[in-house]
Tab-separated table of C-alpha atoms in Angstrom:
chain	number	residue	atom	x	y	z
T	1	MET	CA	101.570	107.558	94.049
T	2	ILE	CA	101.788	110.479	92.874
T	3	GLU	CA	98.016	112.535	94.180
T	4	ILE	CA	98.412	110.269	98.188
T	5	SER	CA	101.880	111.227	98.333
T	6	VAL	CA	101.718	114.932	97.775
T	7	SER	CA	98.448	114.865	99.359
T	8	PHE	CA	99.575	114.301	102.952
T	9	HIS	CA	102.417	116.224	103.495
T	10	THR	CA	100.084	118.861	102.466
T	11	TYR	CA	98.388	118.080	105.263
T	12	GLY	CA	100.821	119.148	107.638
T	13	ALA	CA	101.820	122.191	105.932
T	14	CYS	CA	98.636	123.995	105.111
T	15	PHE	CA	95.616	122.851	107.846
T	16	LYS	CA	97.176	124.825	110.198
T	17	THR	CA	95.035	128.115	110.606
T	18	MET	CA	92.138	126.664	108.801
T	19	ASN	CA	88.937	126.791	110.494
T	20	LYS	CA	87.596	123.535	112.002
T	21	ARG	CA	84.095	124.586	111.557
T	22	LEU	CA	82.434	122.429	108.818
T	23	LEU	CA	80.503	124.663	106.441
T	24	PRO	CA	76.871	123.399	104.184
T	25	SER	CA	78.766	123.074	101.105
T	26	GLU	CA	81.985	121.744	102.784
T	27	ARG	CA	79.477	118.912	104.528
T	28	GLY	CA	78.160	118.176	100.563
T	29	LEU	CA	81.603	117.839	99.173
T	30	PHE	CA	81.856	115.091	102.352
T	31	ILE	CA	78.948	113.390	101.146
T	32	LEU	CA	79.770	113.368	97.161
T	33	LEU	CA	83.448	112.061	97.747
T	34	ILE	CA	82.096	109.339	100.243
T	35	LEU	CA	78.448	108.510	97.827
T	36	THR	CA	81.626	107.403	95.731
T	37	PRO	CA	81.192	103.323	96.180
T	38	LEU	CA	78.135	103.265	96.218
T	39	ALA	CA	77.748	105.370	92.660
T	40	MET	CA	80.609	102.590	90.864
T	41	ILE	CA	77.873	100.027	91.512
T	42	LEU	CA	75.528	101.977	88.668
T	43	SER	CA	78.953	104.003	86.535
T	44	ARG	CA	82.155	102.134	86.753
T	45	ASN	CA	84.013	104.718	86.004
T	46	ILE	CA	82.569	107.843	87.796
T	47	ALA	CA	85.103	108.187	89.988
T	48	THR	CA	87.143	110.620	87.812
T	49	PRO	CA	83.605	112.895	87.105
T	50	ILE	CA	83.043	112.786	91.165
T	51	LEU	CA	86.812	113.486	91.672
T	52	ALA	CA	86.494	116.654	88.918
T	53	ILE	CA	83.107	117.425	90.528
T	54	GLY	CA	84.981	117.958	94.533
T	55	THR	CA	88.359	119.662	92.884
T	56	VAL	CA	85.871	122.493	91.090
T	57	VAL	CA	84.021	122.994	94.703
T	58	THR	CA	87.119	123.036	96.612
T	59	PHE	CA	88.790	125.747	94.210
T	60	GLY	CA	85.981	127.584	94.669
T	61	PHE	CA	86.792	127.404	98.252
T	62	LEU	CA	90.406	128.588	97.886
T	63	TRP	CA	88.764	131.667	95.635
T	64	CYS	CA	87.029	133.349	98.056
T	65	ASP	CA	89.509	133.171	100.009
T	66	GLY	CA	92.094	134.732	97.894
T	67	PHE	CA	93.765	131.524	96.979
T	68	ARG	CA	95.486	131.867	93.545
T	69	PRO	CA	97.423	129.038	90.848
T	70	GLY	CA	100.972	131.306	91.602
T	71	SER	CA	100.364	130.461	95.812
T	72	VAL	CA	101.043	126.911	95.075
T	73	LEU	CA	104.790	128.158	94.341
T	74	LYS	CA	105.743	129.320	97.474
T	75	GLU	CA	105.162	126.653	99.075
T	76	ARG	CA	107.741	126.364	101.962
T	77	ASP	CA	107.524	121.928	103.295
T	78	PRO	CA	110.349	120.505	102.314
T	79	ALA	CA	108.610	116.944	102.094
T	80	THR	CA	105.667	119.081	99.833
T	81	ARG	CA	107.718	120.594	97.023
T	82	ALA	CA	110.171	117.645	97.024
T	83	ALA	CA	106.722	115.369	96.679
T	84	GLY	CA	105.945	118.059	93.512
T	85	LEU	CA	108.916	118.572	92.087
T	86	ILE	CA	109.475	114.546	91.845
T	87	GLY	CA	106.270	114.525	90.365
T	88	LEU	CA	106.521	117.104	88.127
T	89	CYS	CA	109.944	115.240	86.472
T	90	LEU	CA	107.210	111.751	86.697
T	91	ILE	CA	105.182	113.593	84.320
T	92	GLY	CA	107.853	114.862	82.375
T	93	LEU	CA	109.254	111.624	81.616
T	94	MET	CA	105.916	110.423	80.287
T	95	THR	CA	105.595	112.940	77.829
T	96	LEU	CA	109.401	112.943	76.613
T	97	SER	CA	108.546	108.897	76.766
T	98	LEU	CA	105.903	109.640	74.315
T	99	PHE	CA	109.005	109.969	71.540
T	100	TRP	CA	109.911	106.280	71.812
T	101	SER	CA	107.423	104.896	72.558
T	102	PRO	CA	105.177	102.527	69.944
T	103	VAL	CA	101.857	104.055	70.741
T	104	PRO	CA	102.546	107.949	71.180
T	105	GLY	CA	98.336	108.587	70.471
T	106	ARG	CA	97.487	106.191	73.388
T	107	GLY	CA	100.753	107.025	75.352
T	108	GLY	CA	99.727	111.269	75.174
T	109	GLU	CA	95.890	110.907	76.160
T	110	THR	CA	97.186	108.145	79.028
T	111	THR	CA	100.050	111.379	80.070
T	112	LEU	CA	97.115	113.378	80.405
T	113	HIS	CA	95.060	111.908	82.498
T	114	MET	CA	97.859	111.426	85.490
T	115	ALA	CA	98.694	114.735	84.778
T	116	GLY	CA	94.753	115.983	85.147
T	117	ASN	CA	93.989	113.533	88.362
T	118	ALA	CA	97.265	114.706	90.183
T	119	ILE	CA	96.146	118.199	89.003
T	120	MET	CA	93.093	117.851	90.344
T	121	LEU	CA	94.000	115.736	93.543
T	122	ALA	CA	96.811	118.448	94.724
T	123	ILE	CA	93.759	121.590	94.336
T	124	ALA	CA	91.040	119.666	96.040
T	125	ALA	CA	94.012	118.669	98.863
T	126	VAL	CA	94.826	122.121	99.319
T	127	GLY	CA	91.081	123.106	99.423
T	128	ILE	CA	90.115	120.550	102.288
T	129	ARG	CA	88.979	123.260	105.138
T	130	GLY	CA	86.970	122.129	107.741
T	131	GLY	CA	87.207	119.110	109.782
T	132	ILE	CA	84.167	116.500	109.301
T	133	GLN	CA	82.144	117.268	113.080
T	134	ARG	CA	81.946	114.571	114.723
T	135	ASP	CA	78.657	114.178	115.578
T	136	ARG	CA	76.549	110.957	115.538
T	137	SER	CA	75.196	111.407	111.896
T	138	THR	CA	78.218	112.198	110.831
T	139	ALA	CA	79.632	109.093	112.041
T	140	VAL	CA	77.491	106.287	111.361
T	141	PHE	CA	76.717	107.785	107.929
T	142	PRO	CA	79.586	106.312	106.410
T	143	CYS	CA	78.620	102.758	107.000
T	144	ILE	CA	75.021	103.295	106.511
T	145	LEU	CA	76.597	104.102	102.801
T	146	LEU	CA	78.774	100.964	102.984
T	147	LEU	CA	76.381	98.707	103.899
T	148	VAL	CA	73.078	100.275	101.133
T	149	THR	CA	76.204	99.760	98.523
T	150	ALA	CA	76.528	95.672	99.888
T	151	VAL	CA	72.602	94.980	99.824
T	152	LEU	CA	72.340	96.872	96.599
T	153	ILE	CA	75.173	94.218	94.762
T	154	LEU	CA	73.384	91.332	96.458
T	155	ILE	CA	70.339	92.638	95.197
T	156	GLU	CA	71.767	93.201	91.922
T	157	LEU	CA	73.138	89.610	91.842
T	158	ARG	CA	70.039	87.669	92.920
T	159	PHE	CA	67.685	89.548	90.615
T	160	GLY	CA	69.738	90.275	87.950
T	161	SER	CA	70.537	94.150	88.033
T	162	PRO	CA	67.077	95.309	89.008
T	163	VAL	CA	68.375	98.975	90.029
T	164	ARG	CA	71.148	99.248	86.798
T	165	SER	CA	68.809	98.081	84.130
T	166	ALA	CA	66.628	100.174	85.310
T	167	LEU	CA	68.692	103.183	85.132
T	168	GLY	CA	70.029	102.008	81.361
T	169	GLY	CA	72.832	100.068	82.161
T	170	THR	CA	73.580	96.360	81.601
T	171	SER	CA	73.409	93.597	83.545
T	172	GLU	CA	76.326	91.831	84.037
T	173	ALA	CA	77.656	91.245	87.386
T	174	PHE	CA	81.148	92.078	86.453
T	175	ARG	CA	79.905	95.613	86.011
T	176	MET	CA	80.197	96.279	89.495
T	177	ASN	CA	83.544	94.617	90.588
T	178	ARG	CA	84.958	98.055	90.470
T	179	GLY	CA	82.080	98.716	92.761
T	180	ALA	CA	82.875	95.729	94.566
T	181	VAL	CA	87.034	97.160	95.463
T	182	ALA	CA	85.309	101.044	95.829
T	183	LEU	CA	83.217	98.862	98.853
T	184	VAL	CA	86.215	97.357	100.348
T	185	LEU	CA	88.686	100.402	100.329
T	186	PHE	CA	86.149	102.834	101.464
T	187	LEU	CA	85.446	99.767	104.471
T	188	PRO	CA	88.720	100.759	107.463
T	189	LEU	CA	87.529	105.002	106.594
T	190	ALA	CA	83.940	104.034	107.931
T	191	LEU	CA	84.683	102.111	110.161
T	192	TYR	CA	87.252	104.835	111.820
T	193	PHE	CA	84.303	107.347	111.873
T	194	LEU	CA	82.178	105.152	114.459
T	195	PRO	CA	82.487	105.869	118.335
T	196	ALA	CA	83.664	103.477	120.920
T	197	THR	CA	80.465	102.534	122.134
T	198	THR	CA	79.564	98.595	122.444
T	199	PRO	CA	76.252	99.910	119.322
T	200	ALA	CA	79.247	100.659	117.270
T	201	ARG	CA	80.942	97.681	117.416
T	202	GLY	CA	78.230	95.542	116.694
T	203	PHE	CA	77.226	97.877	114.000
T	204	SER	CA	81.293	97.757	112.586
T	205	ILE	CA	80.528	94.021	112.778
T	206	LEU	CA	76.981	94.167	110.876
T	207	THR	CA	78.659	96.269	108.266
T	208	VAL	CA	81.858	94.111	107.409
T	209	GLY	CA	79.997	91.075	107.889
T	210	VAL	CA	77.559	92.051	104.758
T	211	ALA	CA	80.051	93.670	102.675
T	212	GLY	CA	81.858	90.416	102.916
T	213	ILE	CA	79.543	88.105	102.007
T	214	ALA	CA	78.555	90.776	98.771
T	215	VAL	CA	82.012	90.573	97.599
T	216	PHE	CA	82.666	86.794	98.049
T	217	LEU	CA	79.446	85.771	95.913
T	218	SER	CA	80.777	88.775	93.757
T	219	GLU	CA	82.652	88.519	90.022
T	220	SER	CA	85.927	90.712	91.133
T	221	GLU	CA	88.774	88.395	92.741
T	222	SER	CA	90.181	91.870	93.494
T	223	ALA	CA	87.742	92.369	95.504
T	224	LYS	CA	87.897	89.015	97.381
T	225	LEU	CA	91.886	89.042	98.035
T	226	SER	CA	91.394	93.070	98.707
T	227	PHE	CA	89.445	92.569	101.269
T	228	GLY	CA	91.733	89.374	102.712
T	229	VAL	CA	94.835	91.610	102.785
T	230	LEU	CA	93.204	94.807	104.673
T	231	SER	CA	92.692	92.298	107.652
T	232	ILE	CA	95.696	90.508	107.209
T	233	ALA	CA	97.031	94.419	106.986
T	234	TYR	CA	94.927	95.577	110.138
T	235	LEU	CA	96.051	92.756	112.451
T	236	LEU	CA	99.563	93.125	111.928
T	237	ALA	CA	99.820	97.114	112.243
T	238	ARG	CA	97.839	96.933	115.034
T	239	VAL	CA	100.651	93.864	116.902
T	240	LEU	CA	103.680	96.256	115.025
T	241	GLY	CA	102.352	99.475	116.450
T	242	ARG	CA	104.997	102.447	115.479
T	243	TYR	CA	107.070	100.034	113.756
T	244	ALA	CA	104.109	99.301	111.010
T	245	ILE	CA	104.647	102.505	108.740
T	246	ALA	CA	108.438	101.126	108.564
T	247	VAL	CA	107.944	97.415	107.793
T	248	PHE	CA	104.577	98.381	105.364
T	249	GLY	CA	106.949	100.896	102.874
T	250	PHE	CA	109.536	98.514	103.078
T	251	GLY	CA	107.543	95.751	101.157
T	252	VAL	CA	106.318	98.423	99.000
T	253	LEU	CA	108.797	99.033	97.860
T	254	ALA	CA	110.401	96.250	97.867
T	255	THR	CA	107.939	95.143	95.108
T	256	LEU	CA	108.304	97.725	93.200
T	257	LEU	CA	111.565	96.492	93.021
T	258	LEU	CA	111.859	93.147	92.272
T	259	THR	CA	108.784	91.773	91.305
T	260	PRO	CA	110.285	92.246	87.637
T	261	ARG	CA	112.921	89.512	89.013
T	262	LEU	CA	110.624	87.618	91.677
T	263	ALA	CA	108.056	87.469	88.275
T	264	LEU	CA	110.713	85.386	86.323
T	265	ASN	CA	110.266	82.356	88.250
T	266	LEU	CA	106.903	82.974	89.796
T	267	ASN	CA	105.232	79.827	89.105
T	268	ASN	CA	107.839	77.534	90.906
T	269	LEU	CA	106.595	80.186	94.122
T	270	ILE	CA	103.270	79.283	93.837
T	271	PRO	CA	101.988	76.945	96.198
T	272	ASP	CA	100.795	73.977	94.468
T	273	PHE	CA	97.467	73.837	96.283
T	274	LEU	CA	97.187	77.065	94.969
T	275	SER	CA	98.018	76.516	91.644
T	276	GLU	CA	95.469	73.745	92.178
T	277	ASN	CA	92.179	74.935	93.940
T	278	ILE	CA	92.538	78.155	91.381
T	279	SER	CA	91.535	78.398	88.219
T	280	TYR	CA	94.359	79.554	85.651
T	281	GLY	CA	92.530	82.455	84.753
T	282	THR	CA	92.738	84.152	87.274
T	283	LEU	CA	96.329	82.838	89.002
T	284	GLY	CA	98.241	81.118	86.554
T	285	ILE	CA	97.381	83.533	83.391
T	286	ARG	CA	98.633	86.338	85.731
T	287	ALA	CA	102.127	84.400	86.527
T	288	ASP	CA	103.277	84.089	82.815
T	289	MET	CA	101.846	87.225	81.557
T	290	TRP	CA	104.004	88.602	84.084
T	291	GLY	CA	107.287	86.297	83.419
T	292	GLU	CA	106.745	87.127	80.099
T	293	PHE	CA	106.700	90.729	79.955
T	294	SER	CA	109.695	90.655	82.712
T	295	LYS	CA	111.646	89.330	79.932
T	296	LEU	CA	111.088	92.239	77.921
T	297	ILE	CA	111.955	95.149	81.041
T	298	TRP	CA	115.850	94.115	79.594
T	299	PHE	CA	115.166	94.982	75.856
T	300	LYS	CA	114.950	98.663	77.466
T	301	PRO	CA	115.850	98.758	80.875
T	302	ILE	CA	116.689	102.518	81.453
T	303	LEU	CA	113.764	104.785	79.811
T	304	GLY	CA	111.402	101.763	79.625
T	305	HIS	CA	109.848	101.301	76.403
T	306	GLY	CA	107.798	104.229	76.143
T	307	MET	CA	103.616	105.144	77.481
T	308	GLU	CA	100.836	102.481	77.403
T	309	ALA	CA	103.613	100.185	74.628
T	310	SER	CA	102.712	97.173	76.676
T	311	HIS	CA	99.026	97.847	75.545
T	312	VAL	CA	100.667	96.327	71.414
T	313	ALA	CA	103.308	94.490	73.384
T	314	ARG	CA	102.883	91.482	71.092
T	315	ASP	CA	102.895	92.962	68.227
T	316	THR	CA	106.268	94.364	68.644
T	317	TYR	CA	107.897	91.062	70.841
T	318	GLY	CA	105.162	88.312	70.160
T	319	HIS	CA	107.721	86.632	67.303
T	320	LEU	CA	110.129	85.793	70.687
T	321	LEU	CA	107.920	84.264	73.153
T	322	ALA	CA	106.412	81.114	72.510
T	323	ASN	CA	103.299	82.280	74.745
T	324	ASP	CA	103.047	85.058	73.382
T	325	ARG	CA	99.057	84.902	73.522
T	326	VAL	CA	99.705	86.326	77.476
T	327	LEU	CA	100.848	89.743	76.257
T	328	GLY	CA	97.772	90.539	73.986
T	329	PHE	CA	95.564	91.760	77.058
T	330	GLY	CA	96.200	95.297	77.117
T	331	HIS	CA	98.481	96.211	79.666
T	332	ALA	CA	100.823	93.682	82.595
T	333	HIS	CA	98.006	93.690	84.587
T	334	ASN	CA	101.064	94.177	86.942
T	335	PHE	CA	101.347	98.427	88.598
T	336	ALA	CA	105.644	97.101	88.723
T	337	VAL	CA	105.818	95.317	85.758
T	338	GLN	CA	104.146	97.711	83.548
T	339	VAL	CA	105.635	100.653	85.385
T	340	TRP	CA	109.260	98.908	84.695
T	341	TYR	CA	108.167	97.911	80.855
T	342	GLU	CA	107.117	101.672	79.773
T	343	LEU	CA	109.317	104.073	82.577
T	344	GLY	CA	112.196	101.582	82.720
T	345	LEU	CA	114.783	102.125	86.046
T	346	VAL	CA	114.104	105.777	85.707
T	347	GLY	CA	110.826	105.455	85.940
T	348	VAL	CA	110.845	103.172	89.474
T	349	LEU	CA	113.626	105.363	90.908
T	350	LEU	CA	111.102	108.618	90.742
T	351	PHE	CA	107.848	106.458	92.080
T	352	SER	CA	110.326	104.681	94.772
T	353	ALA	CA	111.028	108.629	95.704
T	354	LEU	CA	107.473	109.402	96.204
T	355	ILE	CA	106.499	106.129	98.110
T	356	ILE	CA	109.225	107.480	99.817
T	357	LEU	CA	108.025	110.561	100.839
T	358	PHE	CA	104.396	109.582	101.484
T	359	PHE	CA	105.801	106.959	103.719
T	360	ARG	CA	107.894	109.044	106.119
T	361	SER	CA	104.632	111.615	106.348
T	362	LEU	CA	102.770	108.998	107.939
T	363	LYS	CA	104.725	109.694	110.919
T	364	SER	CA	102.503	112.433	111.574
T	365	LEU	CA	99.561	110.131	111.311
T	366	PRO	CA	97.454	109.432	114.905
T	367	VAL	CA	98.385	106.706	116.584
T	368	ARG	CA	94.315	105.007	116.456
T	369	ALA	CA	95.250	105.792	112.929
T	370	VAL	CA	97.935	103.950	111.843
T	371	PRO	CA	95.900	100.542	111.127
T	372	PRO	CA	93.495	101.445	109.229
T	373	VAL	CA	95.549	103.611	107.081
T	374	LEU	CA	98.431	101.020	106.769
T	375	ALA	CA	95.451	98.528	105.604
T	376	THR	CA	94.247	100.535	103.007
T	377	VAL	CA	97.168	101.053	101.201
T	378	SER	CA	98.305	97.533	101.570
T	379	ALA	CA	94.934	96.495	99.731
T	380	ILE	CA	95.354	99.002	96.683
T	381	TRP	CA	98.833	98.009	96.364
T	382	THR	CA	97.444	94.628	95.800
T	383	VAL	CA	95.423	95.345	93.837
T	384	SER	CA	97.358	97.481	91.568
T	385	LEU	CA	100.036	94.532	91.590
T	386	VAL	CA	96.875	91.819	90.388
T	387	SER	CA	94.856	94.164	88.029
T	388	HIS	CA	94.523	96.885	86.725
T	389	GLY	CA	96.181	98.923	84.342
T	390	ALA	CA	99.287	101.314	85.963
T	391	TRP	CA	97.347	104.451	84.509
T	392	GLN	CA	93.876	104.005	84.397
T	393	ALA	CA	92.281	106.934	84.769
T	394	TRP	CA	88.946	105.644	87.468
T	395	TRP	CA	91.592	103.962	89.616
T	396	TRP	CA	93.691	106.776	90.010
T	397	SER	CA	90.689	109.069	90.955
T	398	LEU	CA	89.258	106.739	93.568
T	399	MET	CA	92.837	106.690	95.543
T	400	GLY	CA	92.551	110.446	94.946
T	401	ILE	CA	89.120	110.759	96.143
T	402	ILE	CA	90.114	108.106	99.051
T	403	ALA	CA	93.139	110.469	99.753
T	404	LEU	CA	91.462	113.419	100.300
T	405	LEU	CA	88.724	111.950	103.044
T	406	TRP	CA	91.383	110.228	104.971
T	407	LEU	CA	93.128	114.287	105.456
T	408	MET	CA	89.329	115.666	106.138
T	409	VAL	CA	89.141	112.885	109.306
T	410	LEU	CA	92.801	113.555	109.923
T	411	HIS	CA	92.332	117.261	110.099
T	412	SER	CA	89.723	117.184	112.034
T	413	GLU	CA	91.655	114.298	114.602
T	414	ARG	CA	91.616	117.314	118.108
T	415	GLU	CA	94.378	115.184	120.087
T	416	ALA	CA	96.933	113.284	117.400
T	417	VAL	CA	99.697	111.970	118.361
T	418	PRO	CA	102.093	111.773	116.405
T	419	VAL	CA	103.960	108.515	115.695
T	420	GLN	CA	107.926	107.963	116.435
T	421	SER	CA	110.025	106.768	114.469
């Protein structure tokens, strides 16, 4: 949430005097970022190099315009300054936690990755200057790329990964799981580009349909879940209108704060039809894992066990638990549980502050953008709570790329109607 929170606050403060004409280099930046899902099918960790290249390009824009790194300290927008200060405090806490982490080497590497992602996104967010021209080719281009991505997934699944194999990759289907998740998360953004015409609506239905087929034939349970969450969240945001931002914000904050408590009794809360129809390796083991990690949070509830301590939780506390094997999967597979376990209450409160600032910043969104943005946020948050490690660099880079693309799109909105609080 560090990068996305800072990005949306920066949107209001940094783009007031920017030129809306899209330069060729800026168009190239947009194309680079929108290619991410397709590229991730071929190389699942490529999101971080893409964000790094995008950062270099935008830093070049800034340098040519006379920007120097010290200029950031002159930022006057209170929300941006607050988000930046909280982000620095969070990185500071991560660094300090290395003194009590059982794996300081691994924790230090992760902390550097997090700091690097935050710096890259901050530079790229400030450097985005031009709006995206709403010409016909640009409007359809993101959907075309997602359609190609979905078709590529289907080809790879059906014929044993011929494209990946030809490029030197492996043929295992699970290697495309991260790309399938990216495909889902990019859908609202791509559909937002399309004009309100009958052919465009037909093309959007085709894109969503083919993407849905590719996702549900893939091996990524996270992609399948996020596809469902995305659809429900979009419809809910449409129904709630201007109240959706507050409702979704409360939901995200509540799950961060309460997940460890709920996880202690999660198996009792899961409906029978779900536990009977979803394999233990998909659902049950996660419930057990979160429950066992949640029991251990209370050994060091204030400052946590230190960065990446969950990686060796079984070695540290396995002798205390009958079901210790569920601690041996590298991390808690739940963002909230992992933050509680590794950074304690202090870390959770810092993330909570960033979440509040982030949702407050969404009040400046154009009305039409509220449902797709909230749907994207909901899908990202859901995946974070059930799948990836809290500090995985590729995941934060992917979120950063999505945030940058939304910033580029929203900057091109000439008649934005703010959502009233």
